[in-house]
PDB file of C-alpha atoms in Angstrom:
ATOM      1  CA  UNK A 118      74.015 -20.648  60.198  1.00 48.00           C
ATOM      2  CA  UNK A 119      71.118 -20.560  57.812  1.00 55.00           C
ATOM      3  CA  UNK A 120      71.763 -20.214  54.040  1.00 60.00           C
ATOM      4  CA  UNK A 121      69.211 -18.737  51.521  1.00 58.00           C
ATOM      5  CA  UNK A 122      68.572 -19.860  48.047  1.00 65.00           C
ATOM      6  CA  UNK A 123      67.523 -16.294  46.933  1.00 61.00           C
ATOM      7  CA  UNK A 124      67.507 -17.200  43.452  1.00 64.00           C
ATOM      8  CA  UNK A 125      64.952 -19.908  43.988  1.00 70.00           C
ATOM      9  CA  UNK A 126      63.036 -18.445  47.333  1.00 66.00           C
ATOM     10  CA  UNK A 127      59.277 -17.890  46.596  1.00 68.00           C
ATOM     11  CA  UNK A 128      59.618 -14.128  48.038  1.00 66.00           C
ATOM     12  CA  UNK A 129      63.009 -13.075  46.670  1.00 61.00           C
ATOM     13  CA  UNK A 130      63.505 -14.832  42.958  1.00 62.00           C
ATOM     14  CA  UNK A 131      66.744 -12.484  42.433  1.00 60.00           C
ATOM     15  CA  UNK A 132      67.031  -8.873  43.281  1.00 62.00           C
ATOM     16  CA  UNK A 133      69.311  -6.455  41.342  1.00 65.00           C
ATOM     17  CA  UNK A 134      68.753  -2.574  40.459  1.00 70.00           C
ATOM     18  CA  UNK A 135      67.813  -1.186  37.426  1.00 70.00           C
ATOM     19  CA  UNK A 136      67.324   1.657  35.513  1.00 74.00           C
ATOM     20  CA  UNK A 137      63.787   3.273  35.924  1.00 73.00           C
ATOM     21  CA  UNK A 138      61.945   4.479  32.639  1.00 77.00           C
ATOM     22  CA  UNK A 139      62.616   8.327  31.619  1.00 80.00           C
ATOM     23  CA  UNK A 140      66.133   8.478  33.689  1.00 77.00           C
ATOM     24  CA  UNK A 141      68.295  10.351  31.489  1.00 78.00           C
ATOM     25  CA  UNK A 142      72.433  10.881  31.732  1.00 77.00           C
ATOM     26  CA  UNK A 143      71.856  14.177  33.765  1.00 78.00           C
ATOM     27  CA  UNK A 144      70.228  12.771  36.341  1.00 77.00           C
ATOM     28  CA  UNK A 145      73.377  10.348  36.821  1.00 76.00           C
ATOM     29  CA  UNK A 146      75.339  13.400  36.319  1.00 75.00           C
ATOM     30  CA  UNK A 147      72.828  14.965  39.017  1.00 75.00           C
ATOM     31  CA  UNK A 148      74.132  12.510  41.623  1.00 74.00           C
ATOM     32  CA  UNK A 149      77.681  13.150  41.216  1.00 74.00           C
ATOM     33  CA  UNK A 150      77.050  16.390  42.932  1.00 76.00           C
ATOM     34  CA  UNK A 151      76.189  16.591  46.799  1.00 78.00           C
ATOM     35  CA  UNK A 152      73.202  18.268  47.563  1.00 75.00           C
ATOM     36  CA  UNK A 153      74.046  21.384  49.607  1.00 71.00           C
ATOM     37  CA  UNK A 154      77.698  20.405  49.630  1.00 71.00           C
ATOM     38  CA  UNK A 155      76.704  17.889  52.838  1.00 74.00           C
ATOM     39  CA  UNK A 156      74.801  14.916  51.405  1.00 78.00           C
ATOM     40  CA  UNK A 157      76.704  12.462  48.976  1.00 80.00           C
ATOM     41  CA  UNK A 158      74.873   9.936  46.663  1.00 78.00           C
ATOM     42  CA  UNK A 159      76.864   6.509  46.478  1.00 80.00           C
ATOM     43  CA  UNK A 160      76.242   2.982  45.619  1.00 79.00           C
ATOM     44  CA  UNK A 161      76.245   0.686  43.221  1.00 77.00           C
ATOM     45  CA  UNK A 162      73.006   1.558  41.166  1.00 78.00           C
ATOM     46  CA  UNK A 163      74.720   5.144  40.855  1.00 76.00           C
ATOM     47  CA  UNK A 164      76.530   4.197  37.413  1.00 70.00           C
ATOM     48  CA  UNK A 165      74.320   4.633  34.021  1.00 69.00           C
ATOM     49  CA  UNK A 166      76.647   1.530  32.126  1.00 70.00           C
ATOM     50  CA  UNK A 167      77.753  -1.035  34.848  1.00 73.00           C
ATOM     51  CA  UNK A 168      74.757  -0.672  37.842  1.00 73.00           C
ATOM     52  CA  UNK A 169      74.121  -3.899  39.850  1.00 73.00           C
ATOM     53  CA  UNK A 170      78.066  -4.849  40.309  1.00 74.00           C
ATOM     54  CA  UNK A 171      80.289  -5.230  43.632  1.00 74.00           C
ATOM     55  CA  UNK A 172      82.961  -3.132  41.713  1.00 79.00           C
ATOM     56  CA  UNK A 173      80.833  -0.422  40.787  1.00 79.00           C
ATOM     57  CA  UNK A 174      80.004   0.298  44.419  1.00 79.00           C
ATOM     58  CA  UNK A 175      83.336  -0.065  46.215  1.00 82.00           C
ATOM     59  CA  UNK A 176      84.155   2.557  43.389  1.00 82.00           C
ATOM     60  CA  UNK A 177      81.331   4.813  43.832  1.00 82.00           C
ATOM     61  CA  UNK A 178      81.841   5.086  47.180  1.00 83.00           C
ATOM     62  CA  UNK A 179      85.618   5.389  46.548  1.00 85.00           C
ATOM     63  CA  UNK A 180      84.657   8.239  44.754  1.00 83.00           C
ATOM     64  CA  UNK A 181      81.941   9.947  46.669  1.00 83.00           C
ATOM     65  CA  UNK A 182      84.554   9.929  50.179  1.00 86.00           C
ATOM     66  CA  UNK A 183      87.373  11.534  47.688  1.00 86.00           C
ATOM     67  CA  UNK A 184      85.093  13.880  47.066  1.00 82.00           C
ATOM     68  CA  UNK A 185      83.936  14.732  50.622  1.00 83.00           C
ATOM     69  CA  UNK A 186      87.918  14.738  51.446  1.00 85.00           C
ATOM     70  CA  UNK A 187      88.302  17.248  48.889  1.00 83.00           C
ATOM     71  CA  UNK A 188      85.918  19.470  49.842  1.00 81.00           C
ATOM     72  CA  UNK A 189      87.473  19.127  53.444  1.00 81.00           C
ATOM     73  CA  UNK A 190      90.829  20.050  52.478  1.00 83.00           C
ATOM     74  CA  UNK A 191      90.424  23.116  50.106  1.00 81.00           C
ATOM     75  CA  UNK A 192      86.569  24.418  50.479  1.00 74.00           C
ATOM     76  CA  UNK A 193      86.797  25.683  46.434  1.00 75.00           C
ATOM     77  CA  UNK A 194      86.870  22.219  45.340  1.00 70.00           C
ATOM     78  CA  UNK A 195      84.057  21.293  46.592  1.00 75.00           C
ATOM     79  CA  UNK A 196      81.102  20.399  44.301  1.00 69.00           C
ATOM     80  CA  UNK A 197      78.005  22.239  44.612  1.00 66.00           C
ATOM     81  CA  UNK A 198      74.681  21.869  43.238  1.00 56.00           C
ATOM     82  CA  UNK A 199      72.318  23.759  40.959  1.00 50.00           C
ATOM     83  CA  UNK A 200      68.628  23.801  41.588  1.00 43.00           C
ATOM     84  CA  UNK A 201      67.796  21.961  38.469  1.00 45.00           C
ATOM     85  CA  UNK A 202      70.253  18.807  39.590  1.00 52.00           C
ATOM     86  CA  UNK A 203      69.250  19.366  43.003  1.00 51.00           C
ATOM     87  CA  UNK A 204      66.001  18.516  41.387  1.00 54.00           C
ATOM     88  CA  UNK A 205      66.970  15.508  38.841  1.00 59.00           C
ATOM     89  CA  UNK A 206      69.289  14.185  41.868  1.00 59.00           C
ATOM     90  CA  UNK A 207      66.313  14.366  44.388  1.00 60.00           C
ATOM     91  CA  UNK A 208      63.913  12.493  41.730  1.00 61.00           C
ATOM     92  CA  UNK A 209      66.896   9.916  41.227  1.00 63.00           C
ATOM     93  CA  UNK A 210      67.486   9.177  44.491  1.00 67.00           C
ATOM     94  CA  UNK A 211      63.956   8.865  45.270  1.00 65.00           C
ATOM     95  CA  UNK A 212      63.443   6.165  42.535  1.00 64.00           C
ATOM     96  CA  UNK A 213      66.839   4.420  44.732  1.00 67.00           C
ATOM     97  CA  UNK A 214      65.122   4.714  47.858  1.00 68.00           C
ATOM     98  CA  UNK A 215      61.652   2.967  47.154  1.00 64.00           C
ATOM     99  CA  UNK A 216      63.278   0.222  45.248  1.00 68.00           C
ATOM    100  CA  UNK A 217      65.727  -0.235  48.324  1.00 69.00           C
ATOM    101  CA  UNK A 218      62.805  -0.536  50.723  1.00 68.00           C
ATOM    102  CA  UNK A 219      61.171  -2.366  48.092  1.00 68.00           C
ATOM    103  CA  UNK A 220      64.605  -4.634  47.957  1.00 67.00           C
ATOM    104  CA  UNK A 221      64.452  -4.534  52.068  1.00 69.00           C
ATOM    105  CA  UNK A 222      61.058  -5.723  52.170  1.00 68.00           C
ATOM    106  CA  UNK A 223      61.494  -8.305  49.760  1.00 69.00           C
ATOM    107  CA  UNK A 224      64.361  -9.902  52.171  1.00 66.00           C
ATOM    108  CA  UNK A 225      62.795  -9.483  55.262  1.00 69.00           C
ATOM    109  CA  UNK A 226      59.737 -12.047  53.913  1.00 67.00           C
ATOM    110  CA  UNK A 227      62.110 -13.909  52.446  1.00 67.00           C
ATOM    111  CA  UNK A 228      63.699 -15.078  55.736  1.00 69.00           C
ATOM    112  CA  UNK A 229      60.426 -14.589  57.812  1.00 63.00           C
ATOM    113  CA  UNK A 230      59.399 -18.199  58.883  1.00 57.00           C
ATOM    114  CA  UNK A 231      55.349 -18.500  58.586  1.00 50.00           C
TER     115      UNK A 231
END
């Protein structure tokens, strides 16, 4: 077993998400909705107060598979989507993505052995 000193690693230096310049509360409010009731937004960057905790994504995705049980059980309460926070949630998610990969990348060179 190899352990990793992320904090101190000359790739990684500490990783944790954060909130991207012009995000506003809609767009977090965006991503509570599923995009054409079939893809659901989780994690635990998804929270505009307490992003970056353990907590805040067991409960996101607490939340997000309530939802999608919902929705399977009585079709009216499922959440839709409007095309404006189809839009914000899209830009949102987006922003997630290419820091994950950006995350992803980060790790990978951290553990790759030159």
């Amino acid at each position: 077993m190899v352990r990793n000193d992320f904090i101190n690693g000359p790739n990684f230096q500490g990783a944790y998400s954060y909130q991207a310049p012009g995000i506003r509360e809609a767009d977090y409010r965006a991503l509570e909705h599923p995009l054409q009731q079939s893809i659901y937004f989780s994690g635990e960057a998804y929270n505009r107060w307490n992003y970056g905790s353990a907590p805040q994504a067991y409960m996101s995705g607490w939340n997000a598979a309530k939802n999608i049980t919902n929705c399977m059980a009585d079709a009216s309460s499922c959440l839709g989507d409007t095309p404006l926070q189809a839009s914000s949630a899209y830009h949102v998610a987006f922003n997630m993505y290419m820091t994950l990969m950006s995350f992803i990348l980060t790790l990978i060179l951290s553990f790759w052995r030159f």
